Structure formats: structure tokens, C-alpha cells
mmCIF file of C-alpha atoms and ligand atoms in Angstrom:
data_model
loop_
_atom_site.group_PDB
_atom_site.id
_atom_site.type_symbol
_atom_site.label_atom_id
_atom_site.label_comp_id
_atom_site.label_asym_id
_atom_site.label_seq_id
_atom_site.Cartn_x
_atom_site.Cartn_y
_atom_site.Cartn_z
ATOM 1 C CA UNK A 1 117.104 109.665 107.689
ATOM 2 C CA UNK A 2 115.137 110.174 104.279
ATOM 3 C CA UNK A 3 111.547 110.815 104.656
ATOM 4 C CA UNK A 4 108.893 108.718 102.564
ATOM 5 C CA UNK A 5 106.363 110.861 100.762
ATOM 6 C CA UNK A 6 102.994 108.944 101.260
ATOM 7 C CA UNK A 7 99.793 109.238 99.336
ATOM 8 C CA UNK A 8 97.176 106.999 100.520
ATOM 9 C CA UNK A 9 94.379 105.984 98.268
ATOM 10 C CA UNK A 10 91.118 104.928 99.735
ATOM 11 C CA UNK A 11 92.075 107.200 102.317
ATOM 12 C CA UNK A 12 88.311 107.526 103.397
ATOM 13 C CA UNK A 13 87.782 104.152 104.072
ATOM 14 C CA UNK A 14 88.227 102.066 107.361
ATOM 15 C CA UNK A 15 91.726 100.451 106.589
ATOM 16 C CA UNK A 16 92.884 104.001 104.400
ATOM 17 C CA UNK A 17 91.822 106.015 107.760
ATOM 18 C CA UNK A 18 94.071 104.390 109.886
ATOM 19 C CA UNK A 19 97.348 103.700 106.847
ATOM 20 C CA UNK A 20 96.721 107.596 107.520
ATOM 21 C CA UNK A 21 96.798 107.213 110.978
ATOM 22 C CA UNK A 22 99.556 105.330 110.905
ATOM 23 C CA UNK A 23 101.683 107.285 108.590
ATOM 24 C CA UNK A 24 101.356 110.811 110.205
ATOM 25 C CA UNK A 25 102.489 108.927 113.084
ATOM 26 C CA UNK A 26 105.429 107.652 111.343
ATOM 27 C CA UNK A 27 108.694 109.837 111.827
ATOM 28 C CA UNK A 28 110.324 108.760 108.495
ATOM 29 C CA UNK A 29 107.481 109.729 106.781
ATOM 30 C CA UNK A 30 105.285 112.268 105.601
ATOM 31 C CA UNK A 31 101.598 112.134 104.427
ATOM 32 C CA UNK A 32 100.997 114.065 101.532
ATOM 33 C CA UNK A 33 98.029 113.209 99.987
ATOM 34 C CA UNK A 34 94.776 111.757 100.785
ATOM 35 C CA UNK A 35 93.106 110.307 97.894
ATOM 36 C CA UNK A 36 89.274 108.766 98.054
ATOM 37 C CA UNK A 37 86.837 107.731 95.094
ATOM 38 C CA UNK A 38 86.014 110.602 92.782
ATOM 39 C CA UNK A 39 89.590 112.177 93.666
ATOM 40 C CA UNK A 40 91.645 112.876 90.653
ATOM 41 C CA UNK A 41 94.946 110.426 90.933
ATOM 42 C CA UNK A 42 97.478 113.140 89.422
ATOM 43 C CA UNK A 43 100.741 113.045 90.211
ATOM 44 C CA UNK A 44 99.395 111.901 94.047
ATOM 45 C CA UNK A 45 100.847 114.756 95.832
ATOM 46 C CA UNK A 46 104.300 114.050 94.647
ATOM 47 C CA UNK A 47 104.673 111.001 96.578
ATOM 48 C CA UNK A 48 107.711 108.776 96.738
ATOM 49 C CA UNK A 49 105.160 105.328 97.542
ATOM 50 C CA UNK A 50 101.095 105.280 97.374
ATOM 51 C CA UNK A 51 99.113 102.944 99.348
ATOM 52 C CA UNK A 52 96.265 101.533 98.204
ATOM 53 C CA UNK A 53 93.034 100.024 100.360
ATOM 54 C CA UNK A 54 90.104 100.482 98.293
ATOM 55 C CA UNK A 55 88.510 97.980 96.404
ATOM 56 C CA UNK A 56 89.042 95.205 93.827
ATOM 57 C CA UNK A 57 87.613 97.203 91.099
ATOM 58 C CA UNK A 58 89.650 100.246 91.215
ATOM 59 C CA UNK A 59 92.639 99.111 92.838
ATOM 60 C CA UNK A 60 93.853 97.493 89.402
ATOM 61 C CA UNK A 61 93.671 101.089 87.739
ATOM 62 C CA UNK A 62 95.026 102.844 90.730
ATOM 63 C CA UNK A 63 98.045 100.671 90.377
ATOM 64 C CA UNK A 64 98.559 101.289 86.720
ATOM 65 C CA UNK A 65 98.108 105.419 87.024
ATOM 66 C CA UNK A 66 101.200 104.961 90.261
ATOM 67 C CA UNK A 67 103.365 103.178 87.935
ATOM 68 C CA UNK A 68 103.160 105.276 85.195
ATOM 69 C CA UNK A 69 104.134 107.718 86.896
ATOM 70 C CA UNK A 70 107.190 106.166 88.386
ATOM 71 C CA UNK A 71 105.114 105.956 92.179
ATOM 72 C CA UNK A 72 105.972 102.849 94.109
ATOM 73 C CA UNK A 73 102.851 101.516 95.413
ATOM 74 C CA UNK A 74 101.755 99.153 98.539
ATOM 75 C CA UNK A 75 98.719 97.322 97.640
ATOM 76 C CA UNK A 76 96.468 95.850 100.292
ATOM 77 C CA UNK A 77 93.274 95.504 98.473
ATOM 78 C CA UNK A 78 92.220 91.964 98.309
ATOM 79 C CA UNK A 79 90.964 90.347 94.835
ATOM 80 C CA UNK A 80 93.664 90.403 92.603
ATOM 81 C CA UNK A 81 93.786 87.697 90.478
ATOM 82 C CA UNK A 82 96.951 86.359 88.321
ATOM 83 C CA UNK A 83 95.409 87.555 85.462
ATOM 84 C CA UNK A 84 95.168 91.367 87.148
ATOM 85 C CA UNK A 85 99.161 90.966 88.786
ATOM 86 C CA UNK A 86 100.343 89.525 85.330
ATOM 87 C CA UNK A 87 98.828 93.145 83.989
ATOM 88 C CA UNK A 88 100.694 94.792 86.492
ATOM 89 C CA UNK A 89 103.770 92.961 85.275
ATOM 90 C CA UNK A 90 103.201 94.088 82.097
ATOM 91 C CA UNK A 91 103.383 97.747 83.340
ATOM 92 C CA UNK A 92 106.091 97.255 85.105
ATOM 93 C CA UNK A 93 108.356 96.149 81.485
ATOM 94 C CA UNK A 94 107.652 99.819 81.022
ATOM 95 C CA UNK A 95 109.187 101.025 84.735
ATOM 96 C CA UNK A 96 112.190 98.580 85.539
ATOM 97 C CA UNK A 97 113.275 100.718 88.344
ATOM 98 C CA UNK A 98 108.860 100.913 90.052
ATOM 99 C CA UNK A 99 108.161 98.568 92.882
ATOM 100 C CA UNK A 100 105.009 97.058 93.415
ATOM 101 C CA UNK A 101 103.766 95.553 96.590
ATOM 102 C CA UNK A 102 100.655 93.356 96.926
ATOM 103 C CA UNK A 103 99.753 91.709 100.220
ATOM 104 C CA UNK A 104 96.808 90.085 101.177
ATOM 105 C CA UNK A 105 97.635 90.345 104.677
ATOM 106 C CA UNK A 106 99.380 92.914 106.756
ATOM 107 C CA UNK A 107 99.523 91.161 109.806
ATOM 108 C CA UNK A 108 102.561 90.318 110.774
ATOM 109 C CA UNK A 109 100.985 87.671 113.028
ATOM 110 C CA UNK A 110 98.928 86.105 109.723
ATOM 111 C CA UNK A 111 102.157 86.199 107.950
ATOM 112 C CA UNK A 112 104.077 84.327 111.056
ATOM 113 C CA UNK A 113 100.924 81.623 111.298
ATOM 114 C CA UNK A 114 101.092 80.938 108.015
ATOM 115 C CA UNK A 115 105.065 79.840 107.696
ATOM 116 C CA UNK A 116 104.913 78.116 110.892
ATOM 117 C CA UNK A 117 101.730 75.981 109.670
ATOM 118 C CA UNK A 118 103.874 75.344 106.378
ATOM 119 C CA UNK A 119 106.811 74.528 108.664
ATOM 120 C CA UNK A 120 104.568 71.816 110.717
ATOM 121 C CA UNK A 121 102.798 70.843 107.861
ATOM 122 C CA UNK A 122 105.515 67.786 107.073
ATOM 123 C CA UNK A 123 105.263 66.416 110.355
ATOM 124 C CA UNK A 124 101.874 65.477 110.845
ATOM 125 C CA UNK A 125 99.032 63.508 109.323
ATOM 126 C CA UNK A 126 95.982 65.308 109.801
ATOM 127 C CA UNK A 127 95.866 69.022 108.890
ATOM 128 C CA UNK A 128 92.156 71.339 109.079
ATOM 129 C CA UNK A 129 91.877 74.866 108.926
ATOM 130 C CA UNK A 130 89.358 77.169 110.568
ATOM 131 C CA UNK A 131 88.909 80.811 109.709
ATOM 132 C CA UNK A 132 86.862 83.125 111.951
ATOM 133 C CA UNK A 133 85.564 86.527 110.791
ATOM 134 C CA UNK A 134 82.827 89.552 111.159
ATOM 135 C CA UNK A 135 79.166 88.936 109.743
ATOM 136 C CA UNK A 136 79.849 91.398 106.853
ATOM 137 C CA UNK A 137 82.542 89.979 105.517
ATOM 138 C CA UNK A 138 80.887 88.693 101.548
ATOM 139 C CA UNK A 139 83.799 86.225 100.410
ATOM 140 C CA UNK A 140 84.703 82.505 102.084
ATOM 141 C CA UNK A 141 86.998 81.242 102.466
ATOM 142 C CA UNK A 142 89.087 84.565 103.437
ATOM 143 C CA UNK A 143 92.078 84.553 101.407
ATOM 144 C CA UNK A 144 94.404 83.972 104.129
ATOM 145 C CA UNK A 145 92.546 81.001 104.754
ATOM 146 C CA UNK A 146 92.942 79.784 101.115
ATOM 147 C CA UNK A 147 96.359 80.469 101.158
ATOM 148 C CA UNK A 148 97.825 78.861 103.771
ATOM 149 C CA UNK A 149 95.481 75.505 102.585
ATOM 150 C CA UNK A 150 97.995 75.788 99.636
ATOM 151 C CA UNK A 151 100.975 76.000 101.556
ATOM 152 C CA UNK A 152 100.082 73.213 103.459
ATOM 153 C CA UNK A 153 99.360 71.095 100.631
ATOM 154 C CA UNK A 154 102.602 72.083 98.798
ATOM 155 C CA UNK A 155 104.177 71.238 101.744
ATOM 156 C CA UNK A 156 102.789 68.000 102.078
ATOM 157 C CA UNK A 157 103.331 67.175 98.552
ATOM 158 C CA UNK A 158 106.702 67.813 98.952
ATOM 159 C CA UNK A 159 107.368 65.479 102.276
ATOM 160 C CA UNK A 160 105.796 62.940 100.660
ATOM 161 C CA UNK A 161 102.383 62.638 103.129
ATOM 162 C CA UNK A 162 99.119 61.471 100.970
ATOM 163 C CA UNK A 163 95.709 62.259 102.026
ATOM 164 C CA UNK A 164 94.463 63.377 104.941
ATOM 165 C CA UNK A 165 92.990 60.441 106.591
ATOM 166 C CA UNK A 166 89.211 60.552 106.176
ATOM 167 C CA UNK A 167 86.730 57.857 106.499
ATOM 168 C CA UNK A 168 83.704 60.339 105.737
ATOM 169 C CA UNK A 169 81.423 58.533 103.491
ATOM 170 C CA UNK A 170 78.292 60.852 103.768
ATOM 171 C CA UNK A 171 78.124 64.302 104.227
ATOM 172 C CA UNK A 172 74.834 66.181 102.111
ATOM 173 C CA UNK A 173 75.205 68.854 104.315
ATOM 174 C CA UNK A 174 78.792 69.804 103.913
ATOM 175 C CA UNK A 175 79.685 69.372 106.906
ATOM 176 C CA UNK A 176 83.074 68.707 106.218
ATOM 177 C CA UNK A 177 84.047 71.885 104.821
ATOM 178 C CA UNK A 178 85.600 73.314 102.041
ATOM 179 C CA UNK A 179 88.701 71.242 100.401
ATOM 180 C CA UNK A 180 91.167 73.584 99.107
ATOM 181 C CA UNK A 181 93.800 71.149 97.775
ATOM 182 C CA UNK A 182 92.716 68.710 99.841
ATOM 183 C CA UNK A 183 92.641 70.544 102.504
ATOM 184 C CA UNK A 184 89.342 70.991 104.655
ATOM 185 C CA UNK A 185 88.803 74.210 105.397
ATOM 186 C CA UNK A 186 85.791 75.836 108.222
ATOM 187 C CA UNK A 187 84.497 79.517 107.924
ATOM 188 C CA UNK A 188 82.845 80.789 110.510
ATOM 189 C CA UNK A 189 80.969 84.018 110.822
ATOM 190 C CA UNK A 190 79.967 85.731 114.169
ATOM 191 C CA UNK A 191 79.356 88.787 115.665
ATOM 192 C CA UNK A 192 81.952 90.492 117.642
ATOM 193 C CA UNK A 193 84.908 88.901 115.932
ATOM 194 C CA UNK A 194 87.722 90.868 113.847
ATOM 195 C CA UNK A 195 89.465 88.093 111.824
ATOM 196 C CA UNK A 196 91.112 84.863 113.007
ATOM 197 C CA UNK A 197 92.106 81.312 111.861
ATOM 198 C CA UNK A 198 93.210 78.325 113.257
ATOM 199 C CA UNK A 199 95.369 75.889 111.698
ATOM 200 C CA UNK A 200 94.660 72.223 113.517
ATOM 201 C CA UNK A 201 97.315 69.649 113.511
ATOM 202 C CA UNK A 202 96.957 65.885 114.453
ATOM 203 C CA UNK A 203 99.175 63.028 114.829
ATOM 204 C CA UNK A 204 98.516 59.385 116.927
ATOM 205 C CA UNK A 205 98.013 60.842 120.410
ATOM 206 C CA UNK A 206 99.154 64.474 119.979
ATOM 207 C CA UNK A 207 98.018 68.112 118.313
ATOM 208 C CA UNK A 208 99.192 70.966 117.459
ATOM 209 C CA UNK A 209 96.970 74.456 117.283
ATOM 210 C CA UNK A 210 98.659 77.802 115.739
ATOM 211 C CA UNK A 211 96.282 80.719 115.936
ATOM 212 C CA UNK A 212 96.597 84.085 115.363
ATOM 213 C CA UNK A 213 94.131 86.786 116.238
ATOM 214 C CA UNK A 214 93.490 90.257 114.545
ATOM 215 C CA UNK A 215 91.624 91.946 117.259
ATOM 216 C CA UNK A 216 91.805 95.318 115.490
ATOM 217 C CA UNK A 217 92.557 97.051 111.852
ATOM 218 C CA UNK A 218 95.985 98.677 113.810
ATOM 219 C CA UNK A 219 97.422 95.468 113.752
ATOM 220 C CA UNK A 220 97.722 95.796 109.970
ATOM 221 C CA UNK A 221 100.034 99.065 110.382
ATOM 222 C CA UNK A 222 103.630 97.922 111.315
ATOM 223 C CA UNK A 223 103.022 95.170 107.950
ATOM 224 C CA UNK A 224 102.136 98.259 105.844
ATOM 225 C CA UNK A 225 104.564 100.220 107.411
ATOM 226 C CA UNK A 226 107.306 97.822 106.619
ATOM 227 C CA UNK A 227 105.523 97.513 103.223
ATOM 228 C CA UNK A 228 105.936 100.814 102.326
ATOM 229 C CA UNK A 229 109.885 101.305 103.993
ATOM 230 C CA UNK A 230 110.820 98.393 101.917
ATOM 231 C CA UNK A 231 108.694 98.733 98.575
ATOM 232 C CA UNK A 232 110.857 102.132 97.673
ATOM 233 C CA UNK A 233 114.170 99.452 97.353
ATOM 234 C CA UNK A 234 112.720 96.158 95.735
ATOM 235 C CA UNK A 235 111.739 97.093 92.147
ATOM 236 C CA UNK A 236 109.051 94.838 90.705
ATOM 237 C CA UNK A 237 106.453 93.107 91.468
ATOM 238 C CA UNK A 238 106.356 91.371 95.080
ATOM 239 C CA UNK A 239 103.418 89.361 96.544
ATOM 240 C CA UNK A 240 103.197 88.649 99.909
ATOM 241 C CA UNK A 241 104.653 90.629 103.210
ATOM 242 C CA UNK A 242 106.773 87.582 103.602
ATOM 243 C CA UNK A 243 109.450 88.673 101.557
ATOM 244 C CA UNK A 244 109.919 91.656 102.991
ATOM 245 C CA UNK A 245 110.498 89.867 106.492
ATOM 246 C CA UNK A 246 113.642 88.656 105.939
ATOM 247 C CA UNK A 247 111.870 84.829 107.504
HETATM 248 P P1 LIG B 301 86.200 100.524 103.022
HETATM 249 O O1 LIG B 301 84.967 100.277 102.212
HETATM 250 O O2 LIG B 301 86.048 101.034 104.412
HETATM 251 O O3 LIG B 301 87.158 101.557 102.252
HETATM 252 C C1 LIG B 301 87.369 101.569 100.867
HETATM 253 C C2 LIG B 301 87.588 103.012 100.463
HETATM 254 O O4 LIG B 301 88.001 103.040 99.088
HETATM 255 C C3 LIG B 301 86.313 103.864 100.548
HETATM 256 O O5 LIG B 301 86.573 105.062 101.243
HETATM 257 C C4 LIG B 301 85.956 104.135 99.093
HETATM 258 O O6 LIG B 301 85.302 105.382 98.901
HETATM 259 C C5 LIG B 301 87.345 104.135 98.477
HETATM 260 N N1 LIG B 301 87.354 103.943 97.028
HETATM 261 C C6 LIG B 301 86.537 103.175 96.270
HETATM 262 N N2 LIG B 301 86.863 103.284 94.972
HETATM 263 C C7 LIG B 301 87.900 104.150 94.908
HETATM 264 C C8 LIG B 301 88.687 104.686 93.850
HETATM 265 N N3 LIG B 301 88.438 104.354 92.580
HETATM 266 N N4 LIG B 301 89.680 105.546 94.138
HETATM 267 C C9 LIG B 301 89.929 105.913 95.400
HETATM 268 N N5 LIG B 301 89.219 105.454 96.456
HETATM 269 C C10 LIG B 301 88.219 104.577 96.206
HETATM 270 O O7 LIG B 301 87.003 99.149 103.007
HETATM 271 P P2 LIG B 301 88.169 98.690 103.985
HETATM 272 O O8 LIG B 301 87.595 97.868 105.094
HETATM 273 O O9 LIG B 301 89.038 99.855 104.313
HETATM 274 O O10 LIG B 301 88.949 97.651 103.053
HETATM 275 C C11 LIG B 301 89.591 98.093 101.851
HETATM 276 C C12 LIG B 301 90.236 96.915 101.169
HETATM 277 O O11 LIG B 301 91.307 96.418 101.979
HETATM 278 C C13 LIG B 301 89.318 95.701 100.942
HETATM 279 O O12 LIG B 301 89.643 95.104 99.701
HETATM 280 C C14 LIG B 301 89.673 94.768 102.090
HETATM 281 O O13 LIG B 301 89.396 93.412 101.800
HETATM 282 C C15 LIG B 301 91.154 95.014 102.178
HETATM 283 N N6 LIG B 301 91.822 94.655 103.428
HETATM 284 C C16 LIG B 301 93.076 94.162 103.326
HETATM 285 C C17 LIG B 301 93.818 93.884 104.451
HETATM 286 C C18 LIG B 301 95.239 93.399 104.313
HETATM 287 O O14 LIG B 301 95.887 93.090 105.318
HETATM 288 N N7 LIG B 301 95.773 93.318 103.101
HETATM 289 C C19 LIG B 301 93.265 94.091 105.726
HETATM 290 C C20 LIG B 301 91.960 94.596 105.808
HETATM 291 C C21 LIG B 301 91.257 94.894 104.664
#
């Protein structure tokens, strides 16, 4: 068996501490490089893949420095835009045989709640999602959150199903939530929580609740793992863990 040469970038940081973690404790692969802010990016310790968890602001660049030099790269720093991945497909004209991975989430979990809730999404009328998080987390909805409100609504549009049913008439409070394609969506914040969500089915005289709970940042290391096993084989520019899962 091969082993991976890993450089982690962000390597400081909470999520970069444990890739680190994670990939020392890997036998197919060896760290070689621990990379934080102020760090020049060089050839990043003559690694194979780089991982990236820093943030939005740098990650971008990171990404572009990997690629030029021919480094694969796993990418779980959220806030990248289309405008930012249709840069990095740019780059990647340049480096044909460079694979790029960008994920938004590395659960494995988040990645399984979201197909199933695409999955149900057909069969029932009433649809409401409800993400849970930590008090510092700055942006709402999370992404995940967002994201599977537009899988649902694809879905929907596709089966056919029209509104949610919704006799609301007033709401000055916003009560009601967020509508992300016409999808309400609930963010709560609270002390003592990691990151969770809820996606709430109903249909006359029946639901349907799929939840998945991250209780811990390690439950982002077998999706990052995978992430950077499979990123070293799929040239270009993938987003989302899901199609590396073989679902
Ligand atoms: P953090 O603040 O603990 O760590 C970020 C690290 O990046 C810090 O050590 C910082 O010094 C470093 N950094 C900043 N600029 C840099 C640069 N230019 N070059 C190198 N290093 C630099 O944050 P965190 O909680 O570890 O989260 C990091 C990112 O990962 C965030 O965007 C977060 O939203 C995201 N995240 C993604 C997932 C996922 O599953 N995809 C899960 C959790 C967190």
C-alpha cells in the first residue's frame, strides 16, 4: 500500500489539529507538513494532497498556490462561493491531471441526512428544517442547512409537489423562519451543542424526523480521510463528499 504525503494547512486551528490527529493516525499516510497563518506555503513539504481548514479568506489562495504546484488538495473551509470554485476551475485548465476537493461537510452522517431527506422529500407534503449549533457560530443558516433546503426543493420540483401548505397570514416577528426555496428553515443557537439539524416531514396523520448529530469535530475525520484517499484519483474539481461515497 502507497502512502499519502499530507500537508495540512490551518494546522493550528481546532478542525487542522485534529485532520493532524487524524492523519498521523492514519497507516496509509504520512504527515509531512504542518502549515498555519504566517507559514510560507512552498512546495508544502512535498506532499502528494494538502488539506485545508482555515478560513474563507485564505483558503481561496491556499488552493491556487496547491494547484500550481501540481498538490491535490481537500478543502473543508466553508464560504466558497461559485464565483471563488469557478476561479479554481480556471486553475485547474492549467493542471488537467490536479484534483480538487471542496466539502462543506465531512460528516458522513450530514452527508447520509441529507440524501435521505432528498430521497423522502417526494413523498410528503410538508417539509421544515431545523439546524442546531454552538453560540459562536457567526453565519445562519449553516450551510448544511441551506443545502439540503435546496435539495428538497429540487426534489419537490421535480415530483411535481407545489407549496408547502401554509395558511400563515401574519408573522412581524419571523416566526416562521427562513424560506430557502420555499423551504422554512429554524436556527437555533445554544450552549452545549456541537452541530445538528433536523429535517421534519409531514403527511395527513403521519411524520417523518431524520436527524443527525455531530457531537464532536472527530466525526469529521473518516469524511476527510476518505476525502483525501480519493481526491489523489478524481482530477478536477469535486464539490461535495457525496461523490466520493459511491451513494
Ligand atoms: P480555527 O479558527 O480554529 O482554525 C483556523 C486556522 O487557520 C487557525 O489556526 C488560523 O491561524 C489558520 N489560518 C488562518 N489564515 C491562514 C492562512 N492564510 N494560512 C494558513 N493558516 C491560516 O477554525 P476551525 O474551527 O478549525 O474551522 C476552520 C474552517 O473549517 C472554518 O471555515 C469552518 O467553518 C470550517 N469547518 C468545516 C467543516 C466541514 O465539515 N467542512 C467542519 C468544521 C469546520
Amino acid at each position: 500500500m502507497d502512502t499519502i504525503r499530507v500537508a495540512v494547512i490551518g494546522a493550528a486551528g481546532r478542525m487542522g489539529s485534529t485532520v493532524c490527529d487524524a492523519v498521523e493516525g492514519a497507516d496509509d499516510m504520512e504527515l509531512v507538513a504542518r502549515i498555519d497563518d504566517g507559514d510560507d506555503l512552498g512546495d508544502l513539504g512535498g506532499a502528494q494532497v494538502a488539506v485545508d481548514f482555515t478560513v474563507p479568506d485564505a483558503s481561496p489562495g491556499n488552493v491556487a498556490h496547491c494547484i500550481s504546484r501540481g498538490v491535490h488538495v481537500v478543502v473543508g473551509t466553508t464560504g466558497w462561493t461559485q464565483e471563488r470554485l469557478d476561479a479554481v476551475r480556471r486553475d485547474l485548465l492549467e493542471h488537467p491531471e490536479v484534483g480538487v476537493l471542496v466539502a462543506p461537510n465531512f460528516a458522513l452522517g450530514a452527508v447520509l441526512m441529507m440524501r435521505f431527506a432528498q430521497e423522502a422529500a417526494r413523498f410528503y407534503e410538508s417539509v421544515e428544517i431545523v439546524e442546531l449549533h454552538h453560540p459562536r457560530k457567526v453565519d445562519a443558516p449553516s450551510g448544511t442547512a441551506a443545502n439540503t433546503a435546496r435539495m428538497i426543493a429540487a426534489a419537490r420540483a421535480d415530483a411535481g409537489l407545489g407549496p408547502v401548505p401554509d395558511a400563515t397570514e401574519h408573522d412581524p416577528d419571523g416566526a416562521r423562519g427562513a424560506q430557502i426555496e420555499g423551504i422554512r428553515t429554524h436556527a437555533v443557537r445554544m450552549r452545549g451543542l456541537v452541530a445538528h439539524q433536523e429535517v421534519l416531514f409531514g403527511a395527513e396523520g403521519e411524520s417523518l424526523t431524520i436527524r443527525h448529530d455531530s457531537y464532536d469535530r472527530v466525526s469529521f475525520m473518516p469524511g476527510v480521510l476518505t476525502g483525501v484517499r480519493g481526491v489523489v484519483s478524481r482530477p478536477g474539481l469535486t464539490v461535495g463528499l457525496e461523490n466520493y461515497l459511491d451513494l
